[in-house]
Amino acid sequence: MRSISVLGATGSIGASTLDLLRRNRDAWRIEALTANGNVAELARLAREFSASIAVVADEEKLPELRDALSGSGIEAAGGASALAEAAGRGADFTVAAIVGCAGLAPTMAAIERGGVIALANKEALVSAGEIMTAAVARHGATLLPIDSEHNAIFQCLQGNAAEHVRWITLTASGGPFRDWSWERLSRATPAEAIKHPNWDMGAKISVDSATMFNKGLELIEAHYLFPVGLDRLRIIVHPQSIVHSMVEYRDGSTLAQLGPSDMRVPIASALAWPERMDTPCAPLDLAEIGELTFRKPDEERFPATRLAREAAQAGGGIPAVLNAANEVAVAAFLNGQIGFTRIAAHVEDVLGSFAPPAPTGLAEVLAVDGEARARARILMEAA
């Protein structure tokens, strides 16, 4: 029996992970479960899985969590420092699924304890890629990607050397607006943006998919996970979301990982690695699907991938600025403060106003993130 901590247990990745653990109870012991503020669900899950500790990020909700866990024997904690402490308790396996830069410190704490980290937090590598990957090497940790695209690439690279790779291709669904005109995009609503045609995701990630920032962030993440060079990373739009990514080798062979649009598939791949495990997902019926289509991304209507590639090329603190500015812009869009097409435009404005030096530690990354958010809000108010 292995121990596991799920950071972000009440989100979509956490729910998919716990569904798989529920089906394999004899193989896993839950060390820590965390949530941002959903105390009722966190307490319910902690009781169901007999977790050792439950942590709520919103420290003001700690009394409520303690009440909900009263008599269970489960430790309750709250606040950012408690998240990092729980992540560093030494579980054999950690699922890092806290959305945004709030997940940076807990992910680093898990890395510093060694073990296996299944990474679903894009911002960890986007904002602190060099720092995180150096820490993985220094502490002997193992980093397994569970984003569907990066997990697909990981699987396609197994047994092959990086120098034989010609291209790594990340596939993108194109989101709900892939066929919309610019004029129609300018009128897109938050309700329309979060209705992803293929995946069941949270609001922020769904908006990122609609803008293509999700794919831009994944491009930066792939740059750190699979260091073959930015010039060998590319994006292709694949509306069916059946081919999750591809690797082409120097001999002309292309390996692709196919699967249903269900996050339990890449999560199961990581949980069982280097073995395999059963999932409840229906097998692919390619005859029923009928056809798979591909097309180049349109960076005129969706400039996010261009901005992300430029940020990755600039390196240093620029990817952290891109990520922070995008988070502020997405929140403003969801709150009705700006229009959909202003998200990428606002990110570009922030990138043009702030070029910090390369951070050398996590504290500096968080400082860059904070400054970028402040500038993003000031520019938004001035617009």
Tab-separated table of N, CA and C in Angstrom, residues 15-28 30 48-49 262 264 268 271 277-282:
chain	number	residue	atom	x	y	z
A	15	ALA	N	-11.229	15.252	-8.200
A	15	ALA	CA	-12.380	14.349	-8.248
A	15	ALA	C	-12.086	13.123	-9.100
A	16	SER	N	-11.415	13.332	-10.237
A	16	SER	CA	-11.074	12.192	-11.100
A	16	SER	C	-10.071	11.274	-10.417
A	17	THR	N	-9.103	11.861	-9.718
A	17	THR	CA	-8.112	11.061	-8.997
A	17	THR	C	-8.777	10.223	-7.916
A	18	LEU	N	-9.642	10.859	-7.137
A	18	LEU	CA	-10.283	10.146	-6.036
A	18	LEU	C	-11.241	9.069	-6.540
A	19	ASP	N	-11.817	9.281	-7.704
A	19	ASP	CA	-12.661	8.237	-8.288
A	19	ASP	C	-11.831	6.987	-8.569
A	20	LEU	N	-10.621	7.179	-9.080
A	20	LEU	CA	-9.750	6.031	-9.342
A	20	LEU	C	-9.276	5.387	-8.042
A	21	LEU	N	-8.949	6.207	-7.050
A	21	LEU	CA	-8.515	5.657	-5.759
A	21	LEU	C	-9.646	4.886	-5.086
A	22	ARG	N	-10.853	5.383	-5.259
A	22	ARG	CA	-12.028	4.711	-4.693
A	22	ARG	C	-12.161	3.293	-5.248
A	23	ARG	N	-11.751	3.113	-6.500
A	23	ARG	CA	-11.853	1.819	-7.159
A	23	ARG	C	-10.651	0.917	-6.854
A	24	ASN	N	-9.647	1.483	-6.152
A	24	ASN	CA	-8.432	0.724	-5.835
A	24	ASN	C	-8.036	0.976	-4.381
A	25	ARG	N	-8.984	0.823	-3.483
A	25	ARG	CA	-8.772	1.187	-2.078
A	25	ARG	C	-7.656	0.381	-1.416
A	26	ASP	N	-7.458	-0.844	-1.845
A	26	ASP	CA	-6.448	-1.679	-1.198
A	26	ASP	C	-5.024	-1.258	-1.549
A	27	ALA	N	-4.880	-0.409	-2.565
A	27	ALA	CA	-3.541	-0.056	-3.041
A	27	ALA	C	-3.029	1.262	-2.467
A	28	TRP	N	-3.928	2.082	-1.877
A	28	TRP	CA	-3.553	3.439	-1.500
A	28	TRP	C	-4.031	3.800	-0.092
A	30	ILE	N	-4.571	7.439	2.023
A	30	ILE	CA	-4.599	8.896	1.847
A	30	ILE	C	-3.876	9.578	2.999
A	48	GLU	N	-14.463	9.991	4.141
A	48	GLU	CA	-14.637	8.813	3.290
A	48	GLU	C	-13.334	8.036	3.136
A	49	PHE	N	-12.226	8.769	2.944
A	49	PHE	CA	-10.947	8.111	2.672
A	49	PHE	C	-10.054	7.990	3.901
A	262	ASP	N	-11.354	12.018	-21.202
A	262	ASP	CA	-11.627	11.729	-19.805
A	262	ASP	C	-10.305	11.784	-19.050
A	264	ARG	N	-9.423	10.752	-16.349
A	264	ARG	CA	-9.046	9.561	-15.595
A	264	ARG	C	-8.030	8.711	-16.351
A	268	ALA	N	-4.686	7.820	-14.460
A	268	ALA	CA	-4.428	6.393	-14.230
A	268	ALA	C	-3.052	6.006	-14.745
A	271	LEU	N	-0.728	7.187	-11.989
A	271	LEU	CA	-0.883	6.434	-10.741
A	271	LEU	C	-0.258	5.044	-10.834
A	277	MET	N	-3.285	0.302	-15.135
A	277	MET	CA	-4.392	-0.047	-14.262
A	277	MET	C	-5.707	0.105	-15.018
A	278	ASP	N	-6.733	-0.548	-14.533
A	278	ASP	CA	-8.053	-0.445	-15.149
A	278	ASP	C	-8.676	0.915	-14.849
A	279	THR	N	-9.477	1.408	-15.793
A	279	THR	CA	-10.306	2.593	-15.552
A	279	THR	C	-11.726	2.264	-15.999
A	280	PRO	N	-12.702	3.045	-15.547
A	280	PRO	CA	-14.076	2.810	-15.976
A	280	PRO	C	-14.395	3.456	-17.321
A	281	CYS	N	-13.386	4.012	-17.998
A	281	CYS	CA	-13.624	4.741	-19.242
A	281	CYS	C	-13.984	3.776	-20.375
A	282	ALA	N	-14.945	4.181	-21.180
A	282	ALA	CA	-15.335	3.364	-22.324
A	282	ALA	C	-14.203	3.330	-23.345
